[in-house]
Structure formats: C-alpha cells, structure tokens
Amino acid sequence: MTEPITGIVTPIRLDYRYTPGASTSQFLRSIKEGKLVGRRCPRCSKVYLPPRGGCPMCGVEFAEEVAIKNTGTMVTFAVVNVNFANRAVDLPYVTAEVAFDGTDTTTMVLLKGVAPEEARMGMRVKAHWLPESEWDYSLVNIDYVEPIDEPDADFESFKELL
Amino acid sequence: MRDVAIVSFAQHASRREESRNEIEILLPVVREALAPTGLTSQDMGFTISGSSDYLAGQAFAFVQALDAVGPWPPISESHVEMDGAFALYEAWVRLQHGDIDTALVYCFGKSSPGDVARVLSLQLEPYVLGPLWPDAVSLAALQARALLDAGQVTEKDLARVVARSRRNALGNPYAQLRGEYDEASLLEEPLYADPLRMHDCPPVSDGAAVMVLAAGDRARELSEHPVWIRGIDHRIDIQAPGSRDLTTSPSTRLAGQKAGVTKDIDIAELHAPFSHQELILTDALGLDETTTTINPSGGALASNPVMVAGLVRIGEAAMRLQAGEGHRAVAHATSGPLLQQNLVCVLEGQS
Ligand SMILES: [Zn+2]
C-alpha cells in the first residue's frame, strides 16, 4: 500500500514596487517631517487621515490639505492580553482608535500613561512622537498617545465615528 | 430577454502610473462615464467591478476602489476577480431580472508595481504546472510555436497583425504603442521569447474603464445612440494548457455561435494580448478581414491594462457603432492562461 500524499509545499514569492498614490504620498512626506496632514472632501467637508484617493462617501477627489493637531479623542479602545508577533509591548496594553482634532476619521495607536482599567471612551489624548532621528514615512512615528488633563469628550460628539 | 444597451463608456489612457493609485485613476473615469447620462452612482440599480488584487499586490484593493464610486448610502454592489468584461456579463444578467434598469460597470488594473508575466502564473493550477512558474510570455511563446509548427500561420502573419495594431492605434488617444511599421523590419527585430519578438507581446499598462448599461426604454431616455447588446456568451476551455490544442479556441467558437456572430460584422474588437492570439480568435469567430475591420483601436497589443482590456474592447466597439462607423460589431474578452476563457458579445447601433 502506497502512502497517500496529503500535502505539497509550493513556495510563492512576488515582489512589488508599491505606489501609494498622490494623497497618501503627501501624507507620508508630511509625517516624515513630524506633521499630520489630512485632506478635506469638497462635498461633505469631512477630513480624512490618512487620505487615500478620494472621499469614500461622496466618490470625489479631495480638495485642500488640512493640518491636524496632535491632540484628539479616543473614541474606542481594546485591552490586549495576548501578544502579537513582533510587538515588544508589556501585557496587557491598550490599542486606541483616536480621532485627532480636525479629522473625521480614526487612527489606531497605542495608549500609554494610564492603567488599562482606567481607559474610557471619550478620553482626551495627545500624540507622543518618536525622537526626530527615528522619523520615517510611517504612522509608527507616533509612538503612542497619552491622556491629557481635559474633560472627556461628549459621546454625541464622536458617536458617528464608532 | 430584455434589451440591454451600452449608454456610456469612458477609459483611462493606458500608461505606467507611477504617482496615482487605483482610486485616483478611477475617479475621473467614473465621472466621465456618468456625465453624459446625467446620473450619479447613487442612481444605479446595480454596480459591479472587475479587478485582481494580485496585480498590485494589495489585498482587498477591490474594496478600497469602491471609494471611487462613493458607495454611501450603501449601494447594491458586486465584484468579479476577472476582467471588467465579465463584470459586464454579471450586470447584463442582473438587468435581466427586470427590477432595475441601470447598471454601472467599472474595472481597473495596475500591472506596473509587480512583474505581471509572473503574477499571471498564479492563475495556473497550483499542483503540477504552477510550481514551475512558467511566466505568461513563455506560455504564449509555446502557443505561438504550436501554431507555427502546425503550419496554420507564418511569422509574417504575426508581423502583419503587429503592424496593423500599431497603425490603427495612431487614431486611438488611449493607446500606449502606436506608429507606422513595415512587416519586413519588424521581422528583423531579435527574438524575445522564441518565436515571439518583443512587439508580439503587449506593453505593461495601468488603466481603468467604466461603462453605464441601461435596459429598454431607459436606455433610449439616457442616450440618443444606445448600442444594444444583441448577444453575449462566455465559455471556458480546460485549465491545463497541456491538456488542450493550443492552436484553436473551442470556447471562443462556441461563445461566438451562442452570441450570434454572423458574417455581417463590420467591426471586431478582439482581446488578444499576443499577436498570434488574434489569428486564433479571428479563425474561431469565422471573421473575414476583407469585410470586417479587426481591432480598429489597435487592440491589446497597443495597450493592455490587465483586468481592463476586455471591457475596453466592448467599449471601443460600442463607441465606433455610436459614431456611425458600422452597424454591427463583435467584441471579445479573454481571461485565464492562453485564451482559456472567452466572452463574446454582439453589438448593434440604433437602427
Ligand atoms: Zn465627501
């Protein structure tokens, strides 16, 4: 009796030269210089960070660039108790969805400076950037956000982002 | 069957797009296609796209690309991991249901970020042939060799196809490769993948195309010159290239019969990325070049945005009928390795 073949390995590798597009390239160039830059939709006025190609609600190209503040509202969060590959972070940690002031979208960042059980939706936070020498074309330049001494944002003000 | 017509078509001028992403390429093309109809994407009864995430190596690129049509509030929407021509087929079927009258078909493809000839290897069966990584150009060369060895065509025939493609493309602002070439000097070019020369192969193109379909009276309201889909059919040959006769295309022949291809075709737009494939298709559809204008746009040899070039064939044929260049046209689109899957569509202008 021959052994049945239950699996074969066929390696696959493809190399790409990724093109992020005009809006995202502008965003990446700005973040390399320590600035958050979003784009406003000319129709619905919403500001996207990072901007991709156009407003996904309206299907139109973005208009002007908008400088985004380093402060924002944590609209929701998750307490992570399981470590992911390549994440050298002490457990448990908090992953936050932050709407930086001036945007109508959220960005996923790490929350530090507060015990996980203290994290609250609506908490006001501030971006803590990596040292300038480490800045790259990446959102990873924002090392984490930490709470600031401001009253929590009203739920009504951010519920649309959930 | 409900009569369905192409009421509008727009395409992106093919080239390597270094600075724009898929959404940025699509946005103006969607707008251009919608403009003459006075409709918005929200007015569409159905929206469908054709694309492949493997081309630019970006998972769920087809979801991101939806941004280009502004799908809010939510729209009725679908996607095929195939050329836009096959998306058109699904839209045509959807319009047959009778409850909607309009459909938007769009497609896009960025081949330039990757090695497209290698990317296309992944459509082969993954157990025996796929792991050998035969790239698309090498496979096409095997097919061309089979055709030459069978004595069905000569290298001069291939050169004639290329020269005509480049010459016709002179009149096509969306084409990538155009110019006057004589057959003799084409044959002096070095071999690239024996027996194919570089000019027997398509250029690497990034592109997008968008089409608006409408049924019955709605089509007549939306356009003064709707182009009617009189027949549409697609058929598939066996996947493994080693298991079929590569010199012929039974699926194209059958699809052509089912779609109603007859002798009185004025214009044919055939999706043949390689020169010899046009000869296989012409034969399978029974077209006679003395009475039918073949690939007046220059075809896929002049610009080959993968996932787009098939819908462009249908759009090009429709626009020529709309302009009064003929009464009846056939458009063909292909997918899969070596003309494995073929869609044939018969179009008629307003009579
Ligand atoms: Zn908008």
PDB file of N, CA and C in Angstrom, chain B residues 260-267 286-287 291-292 326-330 346-348:
ATOM      1  N   GLY B 260     -24.335  34.788 -31.424  1.00  0.00           N
ATOM      2  CA  GLY B 260     -24.930  35.157 -32.710  1.00  0.00           C
ATOM      3  C   GLY B 260     -23.982  35.878 -33.650  1.00  0.00           C
ATOM      4  N   VAL B 261     -22.710  35.488 -33.642  1.00  0.00           N
ATOM      5  CA  VAL B 261     -21.762  36.091 -34.588  1.00  0.00           C
ATOM      6  C   VAL B 261     -22.067  35.561 -35.991  1.00  0.00           C
ATOM      7  N   THR B 262     -22.283  36.487 -36.902  1.00  0.00           N
ATOM      8  CA  THR B 262     -22.590  36.103 -38.286  1.00  0.00           C
ATOM      9  C   THR B 262     -21.583  36.748 -39.217  1.00  0.00           C
ATOM     10  N   LYS B 263     -21.788  36.613 -40.509  1.00  0.00           N
ATOM     11  CA  LYS B 263     -20.824  37.135 -41.484  1.00  0.00           C
ATOM     12  C   LYS B 263     -20.885  38.667 -41.609  1.00  0.00           C
ATOM     13  N   ASP B 264     -22.036  39.248 -41.234  1.00  0.00           N
ATOM     14  CA  ASP B 264     -22.219  40.681 -41.492  1.00  0.00           C
ATOM     15  C   ASP B 264     -21.692  41.564 -40.358  1.00  0.00           C
ATOM     16  N   ILE B 265     -20.500  41.249 -39.890  1.00  0.00           N
ATOM     17  CA  ILE B 265     -19.893  42.037 -38.811  1.00  0.00           C
ATOM     18  C   ILE B 265     -19.021  43.128 -39.432  1.00  0.00           C
ATOM     19  N   ASP B 266     -19.290  44.388 -39.056  1.00  0.00           N
ATOM     20  CA  ASP B 266     -18.494  45.495 -39.603  1.00  0.00           C
ATOM     21  C   ASP B 266     -17.187  45.684 -38.840  1.00  0.00           C
ATOM     22  N   ILE B 267     -17.290  45.547 -37.508  1.00  0.00           N
ATOM     23  CA  ILE B 267     -16.129  45.847 -36.653  1.00  0.00           C
ATOM     24  C   ILE B 267     -15.935  44.713 -35.656  1.00  0.00           C
ATOM     25  N   GLY B 286     -14.749  33.012 -37.166  1.00  0.00           N
ATOM     26  CA  GLY B 286     -15.091  32.975 -38.582  1.00  0.00           C
ATOM     27  C   GLY B 286     -15.113  34.348 -39.231  1.00  0.00           C
ATOM     28  N   LEU B 287     -14.233  35.238 -38.770  1.00  0.00           N
ATOM     29  CA  LEU B 287     -14.220  36.602 -39.310  1.00  0.00           C
ATOM     30  C   LEU B 287     -13.348  36.676 -40.562  1.00  0.00           C
ATOM     31  N   THR B 291     -13.916  41.926 -45.036  1.00  0.00           N
ATOM     32  CA  THR B 291     -15.219  42.568 -44.814  1.00  0.00           C
ATOM     33  C   THR B 291     -15.373  43.119 -43.402  1.00  0.00           C
ATOM     34  N   THR B 292     -14.549  42.654 -42.463  1.00  0.00           N
ATOM     35  CA  THR B 292     -14.647  43.105 -41.069  1.00  0.00           C
ATOM     36  C   THR B 292     -13.375  43.850 -40.683  1.00  0.00           C
ATOM     37  N   GLY B 326     -20.202  51.774 -38.256  1.00  0.00           N
ATOM     38  CA  GLY B 326     -20.690  50.463 -38.669  1.00  0.00           C
ATOM     39  C   GLY B 326     -22.035  50.222 -38.030  1.00  0.00           C
ATOM     40  N   HIS B 327     -22.636  49.100 -38.385  1.00  0.00           N
ATOM     41  CA  HIS B 327     -23.943  48.796 -37.830  1.00  0.00           C
ATOM     42  C   HIS B 327     -23.871  47.669 -36.805  1.00  0.00           C
ATOM     43  N   ARG B 328     -23.002  46.715 -37.065  1.00  0.00           N
ATOM     44  CA  ARG B 328     -22.941  45.522 -36.227  1.00  0.00           C
ATOM     45  C   ARG B 328     -21.482  45.223 -35.883  1.00  0.00           C
ATOM     46  N   ALA B 329     -21.243  44.951 -34.602  1.00  0.00           N
ATOM     47  CA  ALA B 329     -19.861  44.697 -34.167  1.00  0.00           C
ATOM     48  C   ALA B 329     -19.816  43.478 -33.266  1.00  0.00           C
ATOM     49  N   VAL B 330     -18.639  42.873 -33.222  1.00  0.00           N
ATOM     50  CA  VAL B 330     -18.410  41.816 -32.240  1.00  0.00           C
ATOM     51  C   VAL B 330     -17.242  42.249 -31.360  1.00  0.00           C
ATOM     52  N   VAL B 346     -22.148  40.513 -29.158  1.00  0.00           N
ATOM     53  CA  VAL B 346     -22.528  41.099 -30.444  1.00  0.00           C
ATOM     54  C   VAL B 346     -23.306  42.384 -30.175  1.00  0.00           C
ATOM     55  N   LEU B 347     -22.859  43.454 -30.816  1.00  0.00           N
ATOM     56  CA  LEU B 347     -23.432  44.777 -30.566  1.00  0.00           C
ATOM     57  C   LEU B 347     -24.052  45.340 -31.842  1.00  0.00           C
ATOM     58  N   GLU B 348     -25.111  46.117 -31.658  1.00  0.00           N
ATOM     59  CA  GLU B 348     -25.724  46.810 -32.799  1.00  0.00           C
ATOM     60  C   GLU B 348     -26.045  48.241 -32.408  1.00  0.00           C
TER      61      GLU B 348
END
